[in-house]
């Protein structure tokens, strides 16, 4: 019986699909591109060796996996060496991912087109109560120009992310995978997060305390707990989204969590 939590099964399938798409591309060439020997890769696939997180990340990028697939693969790799507490968190996260409704994953080319912050905000705004399919109304709600909104509508429609019927009513075609913007992404993702950071700075200055929540902690941290910490953060964001996305919305909110080192090696 196939173990759905075995990263080797996932990896074998992904590599086979890549080799099938590229005639003449060999397992040896693949191993060279990800910086490991072909013999080491063979031992990994046969269960005689394990992948390091660094090698797993390089492999995920070389396989050109979707962001959701990357996170799933890295979680499966981490599962092999995790302690009992972290393993429980990882299994919960993997289970939620396997059982949640399917989402549209954006490839890097698509994200390059819609990397400005307001594209995702428009997709969420469509789901709010009282939404009006009017460029002027959308512009006022998001603080944009009508020209920016009209361009965004055209791009989103062309990409099949929204639909406009004969009565000019705008609807979303489904949920977008938020992991399309991840730590393993392009310069477009960097630009996206820079814009979101600026929006957060503006909100800190301008929004009433009762309408926002900004919290931060600083702590002495052991780097050996980094994977466990990242797993807990990802679990929280998924649980938060599951809890509140199911309720009818009136406004579009942004949740940011930053966890990074303030010290230099």
PDB file of N, CA, C and O in Angstrom, residues 65-72 74-75 93 97 100 103-108 111 120 175-186 189 192-193 230 233-239 241 245:
ATOM      1  N   UNK A  65       7.675  22.785  -9.181  1.00  0.00           N
ATOM      2  CA  UNK A  65       6.422  22.472  -8.521  1.00  0.00           C
ATOM      3  C   UNK A  65       5.631  23.748  -8.259  1.00  0.00           C
ATOM      4  O   UNK A  65       6.196  24.840  -8.201  1.00  0.00           O
ATOM      5  N   UNK A  66       4.326  23.613  -8.105  1.00  0.00           N
ATOM      6  CA  UNK A  66       3.522  24.752  -7.671  1.00  0.00           C
ATOM      7  C   UNK A  66       3.888  25.065  -6.228  1.00  0.00           C
ATOM      8  O   UNK A  66       4.500  24.248  -5.530  1.00  0.00           O
ATOM      9  N   UNK A  67       3.527  26.255  -5.758  1.00  0.00           N
ATOM     10  CA  UNK A  67       3.869  26.645  -4.400  1.00  0.00           C
ATOM     11  C   UNK A  67       3.228  25.698  -3.380  1.00  0.00           C
ATOM     12  O   UNK A  67       3.840  25.361  -2.365  1.00  0.00           O
ATOM     13  N   UNK A  68       2.017  25.264  -3.650  1.00  0.00           N
ATOM     14  CA  UNK A  68       1.353  24.339  -2.741  1.00  0.00           C
ATOM     15  C   UNK A  68       2.080  23.002  -2.723  1.00  0.00           C
ATOM     16  O   UNK A  68       2.252  22.384  -1.663  1.00  0.00           O
ATOM     17  N   UNK A  69       2.519  22.537  -3.883  1.00  0.00           N
ATOM     18  CA  UNK A  69       3.273  21.283  -3.956  1.00  0.00           C
ATOM     19  C   UNK A  69       4.614  21.407  -3.244  1.00  0.00           C
ATOM     20  O   UNK A  69       5.072  20.455  -2.599  1.00  0.00           O
ATOM     21  N   UNK A  70       5.251  22.578  -3.368  1.00  0.00           N
ATOM     22  CA  UNK A  70       6.530  22.801  -2.687  1.00  0.00           C
ATOM     23  C   UNK A  70       6.352  22.674  -1.181  1.00  0.00           C
ATOM     24  O   UNK A  70       7.098  21.958  -0.506  1.00  0.00           O
ATOM     25  N   UNK A  71       5.356  23.351  -0.649  1.00  0.00           N
ATOM     26  CA  UNK A  71       5.124  23.299   0.788  1.00  0.00           C
ATOM     27  C   UNK A  71       4.774  21.886   1.241  1.00  0.00           C
ATOM     28  O   UNK A  71       5.209  21.433   2.310  1.00  0.00           O
ATOM     29  N   UNK A  72       3.987  21.178   0.428  1.00  0.00           N
ATOM     30  CA  UNK A  72       3.617  19.809   0.765  1.00  0.00           C
ATOM     31  C   UNK A  72       4.858  18.913   0.782  1.00  0.00           C
ATOM     32  O   UNK A  72       5.060  18.125   1.729  1.00  0.00           O
ATOM     33  N   UNK A  74       8.069  19.778   1.152  1.00  0.00           N
ATOM     34  CA  UNK A  74       8.971  20.135   2.250  1.00  0.00           C
ATOM     35  C   UNK A  74       8.425  19.663   3.598  1.00  0.00           C
ATOM     36  O   UNK A  74       9.190  19.252   4.475  1.00  0.00           O
ATOM     37  N   UNK A  75       7.107  19.697   3.754  1.00  0.00           N
ATOM     38  CA  UNK A  75       6.516  19.166   4.986  1.00  0.00           C
ATOM     39  C   UNK A  75       6.745  17.670   5.098  1.00  0.00           C
ATOM     40  O   UNK A  75       7.031  17.148   6.177  1.00  0.00           O
ATOM     41  N   UNK A  93      -1.172  19.554   9.476  1.00  0.00           N
ATOM     42  CA  UNK A  93      -1.086  20.463   8.328  1.00  0.00           C
ATOM     43  C   UNK A  93      -1.244  19.689   7.017  1.00  0.00           C
ATOM     44  O   UNK A  93      -1.954  20.121   6.112  1.00  0.00           O
ATOM     45  N   UNK A  97      -4.311  19.997   4.232  1.00  0.00           N
ATOM     46  CA  UNK A  97      -4.019  20.298   2.817  1.00  0.00           C
ATOM     47  C   UNK A  97      -4.641  19.254   1.903  1.00  0.00           C
ATOM     48  O   UNK A  97      -5.173  19.578   0.843  1.00  0.00           O
ATOM     49  N   UNK A 100      -8.669  19.835   1.963  1.00  0.00           N
ATOM     50  CA  UNK A 100      -9.322  21.112   1.709  1.00  0.00           C
ATOM     51  C   UNK A 100      -9.794  21.174   0.254  1.00  0.00           C
ATOM     52  O   UNK A 100      -9.284  20.427  -0.603  1.00  0.00           O
ATOM     53  N   UNK A 103      -7.749  24.471  -4.956  1.00  0.00           N
ATOM     54  CA  UNK A 103      -7.545  25.884  -5.218  1.00  0.00           C
ATOM     55  C   UNK A 103      -6.731  26.056  -6.482  1.00  0.00           C
ATOM     56  O   UNK A 103      -5.986  25.172  -6.888  1.00  0.00           O
ATOM     57  N   UNK A 104      -6.840  27.230  -7.064  1.00  0.00           N
ATOM     58  CA  UNK A 104      -6.060  27.528  -8.245  1.00  0.00           C
ATOM     59  C   UNK A 104      -4.664  27.974  -7.818  1.00  0.00           C
ATOM     60  O   UNK A 104      -4.514  28.890  -7.027  1.00  0.00           O
ATOM     61  N   UNK A 105      -3.653  27.302  -8.341  1.00  0.00           N
ATOM     62  CA  UNK A 105      -2.282  27.707  -8.078  1.00  0.00           C
ATOM     63  C   UNK A 105      -1.805  28.592  -9.220  1.00  0.00           C
ATOM     64  O   UNK A 105      -2.039  28.304 -10.382  1.00  0.00           O
ATOM     65  N   UNK A 106      -1.149  29.678  -8.865  1.00  0.00           N
ATOM     66  CA  UNK A 106      -0.653  30.590  -9.883  1.00  0.00           C
ATOM     67  C   UNK A 106       0.786  30.237 -10.221  1.00  0.00           C
ATOM     68  O   UNK A 106       1.621  30.095  -9.334  1.00  0.00           O
ATOM     69  N   UNK A 107       1.088  30.108 -11.503  1.00  0.00           N
ATOM     70  CA  UNK A 107       2.476  29.900 -11.872  1.00  0.00           C
ATOM     71  C   UNK A 107       3.212  31.237 -11.829  1.00  0.00           C
ATOM     72  O   UNK A 107       2.617  32.304 -11.668  1.00  0.00           O
ATOM     73  N   UNK A 108       4.545  31.185 -11.951  1.00  0.00           N
ATOM     74  CA  UNK A 108       5.342  32.400 -11.791  1.00  0.00           C
ATOM     75  C   UNK A 108       5.015  33.447 -12.838  1.00  0.00           C
ATOM     76  O   UNK A 108       5.026  34.647 -12.567  1.00  0.00           O
ATOM     77  N   UNK A 111       1.805  35.211 -11.838  1.00  0.00           N
ATOM     78  CA  UNK A 111       2.008  36.091 -10.700  1.00  0.00           C
ATOM     79  C   UNK A 111       2.772  37.347 -11.091  1.00  0.00           C
ATOM     80  O   UNK A 111       2.553  38.425 -10.515  1.00  0.00           O
ATOM     81  N   UNK A 120      -4.999  40.706  -5.515  1.00  0.00           N
ATOM     82  CA  UNK A 120      -5.534  39.751  -4.554  1.00  0.00           C
ATOM     83  C   UNK A 120      -6.638  40.389  -3.723  1.00  0.00           C
ATOM     84  O   UNK A 120      -7.621  39.730  -3.366  1.00  0.00           O
ATOM     85  N   UNK A 175     -11.232  29.978  -5.377  1.00  0.00           N
ATOM     86  CA  UNK A 175     -10.198  30.456  -4.464  1.00  0.00           C
ATOM     87  C   UNK A 175      -8.826  30.336  -5.102  1.00  0.00           C
ATOM     88  O   UNK A 175      -8.536  29.411  -5.841  1.00  0.00           O
ATOM     89  N   UNK A 176      -7.975  31.323  -4.766  1.00  0.00           N
ATOM     90  CA  UNK A 176      -6.593  31.309  -5.227  1.00  0.00           C
ATOM     91  C   UNK A 176      -5.710  30.804  -4.106  1.00  0.00           C
ATOM     92  O   UNK A 176      -5.909  31.143  -2.944  1.00  0.00           O
ATOM     93  N   UNK A 177      -4.744  29.969  -4.459  1.00  0.00           N
ATOM     94  CA  UNK A 177      -3.839  29.439  -3.459  1.00  0.00           C
ATOM     95  C   UNK A 177      -2.936  30.551  -2.939  1.00  0.00           C
ATOM     96  O   UNK A 177      -2.126  31.089  -3.683  1.00  0.00           O
ATOM     97  N   UNK A 178      -3.033  30.920  -1.645  1.00  0.00           N
ATOM     98  CA  UNK A 178      -2.200  31.999  -1.125  1.00  0.00           C
ATOM     99  C   UNK A 178      -0.730  31.661  -1.121  1.00  0.00           C
ATOM    100  O   UNK A 178       0.118  32.547  -1.068  1.00  0.00           O
ATOM    101  N   UNK A 179      -0.372  30.374  -1.189  1.00  0.00           N
ATOM    102  CA  UNK A 179       1.031  30.009  -1.209  1.00  0.00           C
ATOM    103  C   UNK A 179       1.689  30.303  -2.550  1.00  0.00           C
ATOM    104  O   UNK A 179       2.878  30.046  -2.732  1.00  0.00           O
ATOM    105  N   UNK A 180       0.902  30.838  -3.499  1.00  0.00           N
ATOM    106  CA  UNK A 180       1.501  31.287  -4.748  1.00  0.00           C
ATOM    107  C   UNK A 180       2.526  32.381  -4.488  1.00  0.00           C
ATOM    108  O   UNK A 180       3.401  32.633  -5.299  1.00  0.00           O
ATOM    109  N   UNK A 181       2.355  33.064  -3.352  1.00  0.00           N
ATOM    110  CA  UNK A 181       3.353  34.053  -2.944  1.00  0.00           C
ATOM    111  C   UNK A 181       4.077  33.438  -1.764  1.00  0.00           C
ATOM    112  O   UNK A 181       3.566  33.398  -0.682  1.00  0.00           O
ATOM    113  N   UNK A 182       5.265  32.941  -1.970  1.00  0.00           N
ATOM    114  CA  UNK A 182       5.941  32.240  -0.891  1.00  0.00           C
ATOM    115  C   UNK A 182       7.392  32.642  -0.814  1.00  0.00           C
ATOM    116  O   UNK A 182       7.886  33.467  -1.568  1.00  0.00           O
ATOM    117  N   UNK A 183       8.097  32.017   0.125  1.00  0.00           N
ATOM    118  CA  UNK A 183       9.507  32.317   0.305  1.00  0.00           C
ATOM    119  C   UNK A 183      10.328  31.809  -0.878  1.00  0.00           C
ATOM    120  O   UNK A 183      11.469  32.200  -1.054  1.00  0.00           O
ATOM    121  N   UNK A 184       9.770  30.898  -1.663  1.00  0.00           N
ATOM    122  CA  UNK A 184      10.492  30.387  -2.826  1.00  0.00           C
ATOM    123  C   UNK A 184       9.799  30.961  -4.052  1.00  0.00           C
ATOM    124  O   UNK A 184       8.961  30.328  -4.662  1.00  0.00           O
ATOM    125  N   UNK A 185      10.121  32.175  -4.412  1.00  0.00           N
ATOM    126  CA  UNK A 185       9.400  32.802  -5.498  1.00  0.00           C
ATOM    127  C   UNK A 185      10.286  33.837  -6.168  1.00  0.00           C
ATOM    128  O   UNK A 185      11.462  33.962  -5.882  1.00  0.00           O
ATOM    129  N   UNK A 186       9.706  34.616  -7.017  1.00  0.00           N
ATOM    130  CA  UNK A 186      10.457  35.514  -7.866  1.00  0.00           C
ATOM    131  C   UNK A 186      10.549  36.908  -7.274  1.00  0.00           C
ATOM    132  O   UNK A 186      10.048  37.195  -6.195  1.00  0.00           O
ATOM    133  N   UNK A 189       7.359  38.488  -6.175  1.00  0.00           N
ATOM    134  CA  UNK A 189       6.886  38.254  -4.801  1.00  0.00           C
ATOM    135  C   UNK A 189       7.510  39.251  -3.845  1.00  0.00           C
ATOM    136  O   UNK A 189       6.855  39.734  -2.919  1.00  0.00           O
ATOM    137  N   UNK A 192       5.657  42.388  -4.221  1.00  0.00           N
ATOM    138  CA  UNK A 192       4.337  42.242  -3.601  1.00  0.00           C
ATOM    139  C   UNK A 192       4.426  42.475  -2.090  1.00  0.00           C
ATOM    140  O   UNK A 192       3.649  43.243  -1.518  1.00  0.00           O
ATOM    141  N   UNK A 193       5.391  41.823  -1.448  1.00  0.00           N
ATOM    142  CA  UNK A 193       5.507  41.950  -0.002  1.00  0.00           C
ATOM    143  C   UNK A 193       5.976  43.334   0.423  1.00  0.00           C
ATOM    144  O   UNK A 193       5.609  43.826   1.501  1.00  0.00           O
ATOM    145  N   UNK A 230       8.265  27.335  12.190  1.00  0.00           N
ATOM    146  CA  UNK A 230       7.641  27.609  10.895  1.00  0.00           C
ATOM    147  C   UNK A 230       6.381  26.769  10.711  1.00  0.00           C
ATOM    148  O   UNK A 230       5.375  27.243  10.163  1.00  0.00           O
ATOM    149  N   UNK A 233       3.590  28.377  12.735  1.00  0.00           N
ATOM    150  CA  UNK A 233       3.099  29.595  12.092  1.00  0.00           C
ATOM    151  C   UNK A 233       2.194  29.248  10.918  1.00  0.00           C
ATOM    152  O   UNK A 233       1.111  29.831  10.745  1.00  0.00           O
ATOM    153  N   UNK A 234       2.603  28.296  10.093  1.00  0.00           N
ATOM    154  CA  UNK A 234       1.794  27.905   8.935  1.00  0.00           C
ATOM    155  C   UNK A 234       0.482  27.260   9.374  1.00  0.00           C
ATOM    156  O   UNK A 234      -0.566  27.490   8.768  1.00  0.00           O
ATOM    157  N   UNK A 235       0.543  26.455  10.442  1.00  0.00           N
ATOM    158  CA  UNK A 235      -0.692  25.866  10.962  1.00  0.00           C
ATOM    159  C   UNK A 235      -1.654  26.950  11.418  1.00  0.00           C
ATOM    160  O   UNK A 235      -2.863  26.882  11.150  1.00  0.00           O
ATOM    161  N   UNK A 236      -1.126  27.942  12.117  1.00  0.00           N
ATOM    162  CA  UNK A 236      -1.987  29.019  12.612  1.00  0.00           C
ATOM    163  C   UNK A 236      -2.654  29.778  11.469  1.00  0.00           C
ATOM    164  O   UNK A 236      -3.864  30.035  11.505  1.00  0.00           O
ATOM    165  N   UNK A 237      -1.884  30.124  10.429  1.00  0.00           N
ATOM    166  CA  UNK A 237      -2.464  30.900   9.337  1.00  0.00           C
ATOM    167  C   UNK A 237      -3.542  30.104   8.610  1.00  0.00           C
ATOM    168  O   UNK A 237      -4.571  30.658   8.196  1.00  0.00           O
ATOM    169  N   UNK A 238      -3.336  28.794   8.456  1.00  0.00           N
ATOM    170  CA  UNK A 238      -4.351  27.972   7.794  1.00  0.00           C
ATOM    171  C   UNK A 238      -5.607  27.852   8.657  1.00  0.00           C
ATOM    172  O   UNK A 238      -6.731  27.925   8.152  1.00  0.00           O
ATOM    173  N   UNK A 239      -5.435  27.679   9.956  1.00  0.00           N
ATOM    174  CA  UNK A 239      -6.580  27.595  10.855  1.00  0.00           C
ATOM    175  C   UNK A 239      -7.331  28.921  10.904  1.00  0.00           C
ATOM    176  O   UNK A 239      -8.568  28.952  10.935  1.00  0.00           O
ATOM    177  N   UNK A 241      -7.471  31.207   8.527  1.00  0.00           N
ATOM    178  CA  UNK A 241      -8.199  31.385   7.272  1.00  0.00           C
ATOM    179  C   UNK A 241      -9.450  30.512   7.239  1.00  0.00           C
ATOM    180  O   UNK A 241     -10.528  30.967   6.840  1.00  0.00           O
ATOM    181  N   UNK A 245     -12.740  32.757   6.866  1.00  0.00           N
ATOM    182  CA  UNK A 245     -13.175  32.861   5.474  1.00  0.00           C
ATOM    183  C   UNK A 245     -14.594  32.332   5.304  1.00  0.00           C
ATOM    184  O   UNK A 245     -15.308  32.723   4.382  1.00  0.00           O
TER     185      UNK A 245
END
